[in-house]
């Protein structure tokens, strides 16, 4: 068994060796991979230190809720789920907001809040590497991925808003035309 200090430091024990885990990605490459959290329990809770139940993974950065998310380990598969919609809006997997329970794949990038970045790794799945996957994933790549997704969503929302405005203008023009024609025929 791990002692409490080891649980938070991500110290490997015989029982955790080869288990699915998340490891930090940091802007400073020398600090990347220094924190490891093993996901070998049926549920691993993520949140602030005042969460209830007390989180297994305690994060203190901006955008983290007391009860933020939970990793579940079910029959050799790891899933992540946000505690609620607000937490889902500030939890990202591969740049996409976490809207529902999601199965994690080896080398998925998980961002909590504004900048707490982890890389999910499953040692049993390493040999099933995707062809288009880069050899090494870093903090900058995860942040760029998030920025690209955020920009894409923002552009879609802007296009939707423009379409709504065009429809409103067309409806108003039709209304004015009807009023004008009714005035002419008086």
mmCIF file of C-alpha atoms in Angstrom:
data_model
loop_
_atom_site.group_PDB
_atom_site.id
_atom_site.type_symbol
_atom_site.label_atom_id
_atom_site.label_comp_id
_atom_site.label_asym_id
_atom_site.label_seq_id
_atom_site.Cartn_x
_atom_site.Cartn_y
_atom_site.Cartn_z
ATOM 1 C CA UNK A 1 0.000 0.000 0.000
ATOM 2 C CA UNK A 2 1.108 3.555 -0.654
ATOM 3 C CA UNK A 3 1.314 6.001 2.194
ATOM 4 C CA UNK A 4 -0.644 9.269 1.853
ATOM 5 C CA UNK A 5 2.453 11.211 0.782
ATOM 6 C CA UNK A 6 3.196 8.659 -1.934
ATOM 7 C CA UNK A 7 -0.399 8.813 -3.202
ATOM 8 C CA UNK A 8 0.020 12.505 -4.004
ATOM 9 C CA UNK A 9 3.565 12.212 -5.294
ATOM 10 C CA UNK A 10 2.581 9.440 -7.700
ATOM 11 C CA UNK A 11 5.257 7.086 -6.378
ATOM 12 C CA UNK A 12 5.204 3.745 -8.163
ATOM 13 C CA UNK A 13 4.721 0.572 -6.162
ATOM 14 C CA UNK A 14 4.685 -3.031 -7.329
ATOM 15 C CA UNK A 15 0.869 -2.892 -7.483
ATOM 16 C CA UNK A 16 0.823 0.203 -9.723
ATOM 17 C CA UNK A 17 3.640 -0.704 -12.116
ATOM 18 C CA UNK A 18 2.265 -0.963 -15.653
ATOM 19 C CA UNK A 19 -1.099 0.581 -14.702
ATOM 20 C CA UNK A 20 -2.894 3.345 -16.626
ATOM 21 C CA UNK A 21 -1.882 6.769 -15.359
ATOM 22 C CA UNK A 22 -1.734 10.472 -16.110
ATOM 23 C CA UNK A 23 1.513 12.396 -16.063
ATOM 24 C CA UNK A 24 1.964 16.144 -16.132
ATOM 25 C CA UNK A 25 2.944 18.161 -19.184
ATOM 26 C CA UNK A 26 4.665 21.411 -18.276
ATOM 27 C CA UNK A 27 5.686 24.491 -20.227
ATOM 28 C CA UNK A 28 9.216 23.804 -18.960
ATOM 29 C CA UNK A 29 10.227 20.465 -20.543
ATOM 30 C CA UNK A 30 12.446 19.711 -17.538
ATOM 31 C CA UNK A 31 9.342 19.624 -15.326
ATOM 32 C CA UNK A 32 7.280 17.434 -17.677
ATOM 33 C CA UNK A 33 6.635 13.920 -16.399
ATOM 34 C CA UNK A 34 7.541 14.735 -12.794
ATOM 35 C CA UNK A 35 4.016 14.118 -11.446
ATOM 36 C CA UNK A 36 2.307 10.779 -12.049
ATOM 37 C CA UNK A 37 -1.133 9.732 -10.834
ATOM 38 C CA UNK A 38 -2.044 6.072 -11.213
ATOM 39 C CA UNK A 39 -5.621 5.340 -12.183
ATOM 40 C CA UNK A 40 -5.741 1.822 -10.746
ATOM 41 C CA UNK A 41 -8.743 2.402 -8.448
ATOM 42 C CA UNK A 42 -12.325 1.937 -9.628
ATOM 43 C CA UNK A 43 -12.774 5.714 -9.157
ATOM 44 C CA UNK A 44 -10.141 8.440 -8.894
ATOM 45 C CA UNK A 45 -11.570 11.841 -7.967
ATOM 46 C CA UNK A 46 -10.121 15.159 -9.180
ATOM 47 C CA UNK A 47 -10.739 18.529 -7.544
ATOM 48 C CA UNK A 48 -9.651 21.067 -4.959
ATOM 49 C CA UNK A 49 -8.519 20.074 -1.482
ATOM 50 C CA UNK A 50 -11.929 21.024 -0.052
ATOM 51 C CA UNK A 51 -13.808 18.603 -2.333
ATOM 52 C CA UNK A 52 -16.173 16.021 -0.890
ATOM 53 C CA UNK A 53 -15.181 13.256 -1.158
ATOM 54 C CA UNK A 54 -11.591 14.416 -0.780
ATOM 55 C CA UNK A 55 -10.046 14.189 -4.240
ATOM 56 C CA UNK A 56 -7.308 11.669 -4.968
ATOM 57 C CA UNK A 57 -5.820 14.221 -7.373
ATOM 58 C CA UNK A 58 -5.770 17.655 -5.784
ATOM 59 C CA UNK A 59 -5.373 20.608 -8.152
ATOM 60 C CA UNK A 60 -5.312 24.264 -7.191
ATOM 61 C CA UNK A 61 -5.229 26.124 -10.475
ATOM 62 C CA UNK A 62 -7.778 28.563 -11.870
ATOM 63 C CA UNK A 63 -10.995 26.975 -13.083
ATOM 64 C CA UNK A 64 -10.840 23.898 -10.844
ATOM 65 C CA UNK A 65 -13.992 23.112 -8.848
ATOM 66 C CA UNK A 66 -13.936 21.347 -5.456
ATOM 67 C CA UNK A 67 -15.433 18.267 -7.158
ATOM 68 C CA UNK A 68 -14.242 18.599 -10.732
ATOM 69 C CA UNK A 69 -14.033 15.211 -12.432
ATOM 70 C CA UNK A 70 -13.684 11.501 -11.870
ATOM 71 C CA UNK A 71 -11.639 8.866 -13.661
ATOM 72 C CA UNK A 72 -13.268 5.450 -13.589
ATOM 73 C CA UNK A 73 -11.418 2.217 -14.275
ATOM 74 C CA UNK A 74 -13.869 -0.356 -15.622
ATOM 75 C CA UNK A 75 -12.691 -3.753 -16.857
ATOM 76 C CA UNK A 76 -9.330 -2.454 -18.064
ATOM 77 C CA UNK A 77 -10.750 0.694 -19.678
ATOM 78 C CA UNK A 78 -10.346 4.179 -18.199
ATOM 79 C CA UNK A 79 -13.062 6.807 -18.580
ATOM 80 C CA UNK A 80 -13.222 10.438 -17.524
ATOM 81 C CA UNK A 81 -16.389 12.285 -16.582
ATOM 82 C CA UNK A 82 -16.942 15.849 -15.391
ATOM 83 C CA UNK A 83 -18.665 16.353 -12.039
ATOM 84 C CA UNK A 84 -21.179 18.720 -13.669
ATOM 85 C CA UNK A 85 -21.692 20.847 -16.783
ATOM 86 C CA UNK A 86 -19.610 23.759 -15.485
ATOM 87 C CA UNK A 87 -16.682 21.459 -14.726
ATOM 88 C CA UNK A 88 -17.093 19.899 -18.181
ATOM 89 C CA UNK A 89 -16.730 23.318 -19.774
ATOM 90 C CA UNK A 90 -13.307 23.655 -18.135
ATOM 91 C CA UNK A 91 -12.113 20.086 -18.713
ATOM 92 C CA UNK A 92 -10.731 19.203 -22.116
ATOM 93 C CA UNK A 93 -9.656 15.975 -23.788
ATOM 94 C CA UNK A 94 -7.578 16.493 -26.914
ATOM 95 C CA UNK A 95 -8.762 20.106 -27.031
ATOM 96 C CA UNK A 96 -12.492 19.303 -26.814
ATOM 97 C CA UNK A 97 -14.677 20.201 -23.833
ATOM 98 C CA UNK A 98 -15.755 17.180 -21.805
ATOM 99 C CA UNK A 99 -19.525 17.068 -22.263
ATOM 100 C CA UNK A 100 -20.141 13.453 -21.321
ATOM 101 C CA UNK A 101 -18.353 10.404 -19.977
ATOM 102 C CA UNK A 102 -15.506 9.622 -22.351
ATOM 103 C CA UNK A 103 -13.214 6.663 -22.852
ATOM 104 C CA UNK A 104 -9.558 7.634 -22.732
ATOM 105 C CA UNK A 105 -7.092 6.398 -25.318
ATOM 106 C CA UNK A 106 -3.332 6.118 -24.889
ATOM 107 C CA UNK A 107 -1.676 9.569 -25.252
ATOM 108 C CA UNK A 108 -4.907 11.551 -24.873
ATOM 109 C CA UNK A 109 -4.248 15.043 -23.540
ATOM 110 C CA UNK A 110 -6.362 16.111 -20.543
ATOM 111 C CA UNK A 111 -6.534 19.752 -19.438
ATOM 112 C CA UNK A 112 -8.207 20.755 -16.184
ATOM 113 C CA UNK A 113 -9.093 24.414 -15.686
ATOM 114 C CA UNK A 114 -7.036 26.898 -17.601
ATOM 115 C CA UNK A 115 -3.613 25.266 -17.695
ATOM 116 C CA UNK A 116 -3.226 22.031 -15.716
ATOM 117 C CA UNK A 117 -2.195 19.622 -18.462
ATOM 118 C CA UNK A 118 -1.800 15.847 -18.242
ATOM 119 C CA UNK A 119 -1.021 13.077 -20.675
ATOM 120 C CA UNK A 120 -2.975 9.839 -20.240
ATOM 121 C CA UNK A 121 -0.857 6.750 -20.734
ATOM 122 C CA UNK A 122 -1.832 3.116 -20.706
ATOM 123 C CA UNK A 123 1.265 0.899 -20.803
ATOM 124 C CA UNK A 124 -0.786 -2.013 -22.173
ATOM 125 C CA UNK A 125 -1.818 0.114 -25.181
ATOM 126 C CA UNK A 126 1.587 1.530 -26.107
ATOM 127 C CA UNK A 127 2.101 -0.934 -28.958
ATOM 128 C CA UNK A 128 -1.198 0.260 -30.516
ATOM 129 C CA UNK A 129 0.186 3.686 -31.398
ATOM 130 C CA UNK A 130 -1.811 5.644 -33.980
ATOM 131 C CA UNK A 131 -0.007 6.364 -37.268
ATOM 132 C CA UNK A 132 -0.603 10.122 -37.177
ATOM 133 C CA UNK A 133 0.425 10.459 -33.518
ATOM 134 C CA UNK A 134 3.610 12.446 -32.868
ATOM 135 C CA UNK A 135 6.547 10.683 -31.224
ATOM 136 C CA UNK A 136 6.533 13.032 -28.255
ATOM 137 C CA UNK A 137 3.626 15.066 -26.950
ATOM 138 C CA UNK A 138 4.425 18.265 -25.073
ATOM 139 C CA UNK A 139 2.659 21.071 -23.221
ATOM 140 C CA UNK A 140 2.782 23.437 -26.192
ATOM 141 C CA UNK A 141 1.125 20.886 -28.467
ATOM 142 C CA UNK A 142 -1.690 20.332 -25.947
ATOM 143 C CA UNK A 143 -2.231 24.092 -25.565
ATOM 144 C CA UNK A 144 -2.170 24.630 -29.351
ATOM 145 C CA UNK A 145 -4.707 21.839 -29.768
ATOM 146 C CA UNK A 146 -6.987 23.500 -27.203
ATOM 147 C CA UNK A 147 -6.578 26.917 -28.846
ATOM 148 C CA UNK A 148 -7.422 25.491 -32.277
ATOM 149 C CA UNK A 149 -10.583 23.816 -30.942
ATOM 150 C CA UNK A 150 -11.587 26.973 -29.077
ATOM 151 C CA UNK A 151 -11.074 29.085 -32.214
ATOM 152 C CA UNK A 152 -13.068 26.598 -34.271
ATOM 153 C CA UNK A 153 -15.973 26.739 -31.805
ATOM 154 C CA UNK A 154 -15.789 30.540 -31.685
ATOM 155 C CA UNK A 155 -15.916 30.724 -35.495
ATOM 156 C CA UNK A 156 -18.911 28.363 -35.596
ATOM 157 C CA UNK A 157 -20.718 30.465 -33.005
ATOM 158 C CA UNK A 158 -19.911 33.631 -34.943
ATOM 159 C CA UNK A 159 -21.231 32.081 -38.173
ATOM 160 C CA UNK A 160 -24.406 30.963 -36.390
ATOM 161 C CA UNK A 161 -24.865 34.472 -34.975
ATOM 162 C CA UNK A 162 -24.369 36.005 -38.429
ATOM 163 C CA UNK A 163 -26.969 33.615 -39.893
ATOM 164 C CA UNK A 164 -29.459 34.589 -37.176
ATOM 165 C CA UNK A 165 -28.821 38.283 -37.825
ATOM 166 C CA UNK A 166 -29.296 37.799 -41.588
ATOM 167 C CA UNK A 167 -32.594 35.986 -40.946
ATOM 168 C CA UNK A 168 -33.748 38.758 -38.622
ATOM 169 C CA UNK A 169 -32.840 41.397 -41.202
ATOM 170 C CA UNK A 170 -34.656 39.472 -43.959
ATOM 171 C CA UNK A 171 -37.754 39.123 -41.750
ATOM 172 C CA UNK A 172 -37.660 42.840 -40.885
ATOM 173 C CA UNK A 173 -37.264 43.758 -44.564
ATOM 174 C CA UNK A 174 -40.252 41.587 -45.444
ATOM 175 C CA UNK A 175 -42.255 43.224 -42.628
ATOM 176 C CA UNK A 176 -41.316 46.721 -43.900
ATOM 177 C CA UNK A 177 -42.180 45.715 -47.451
ATOM 178 C CA UNK A 178 -45.592 44.474 -46.331
ATOM 179 C CA UNK A 179 -46.197 47.695 -44.407
ATOM 180 C CA UNK A 180 -45.090 49.783 -47.395
ATOM 181 C CA UNK A 181 -47.356 47.894 -49.800
ATOM 182 C CA UNK A 182 -50.315 48.269 -47.440
ATOM 183 C CA UNK A 183 -49.675 52.049 -47.248
ATOM 184 C CA UNK A 184 -49.497 52.358 -51.039
ATOM 185 C CA UNK A 185 -52.864 50.619 -51.495
ATOM 186 C CA UNK A 186 -54.750 52.831 -49.055
#
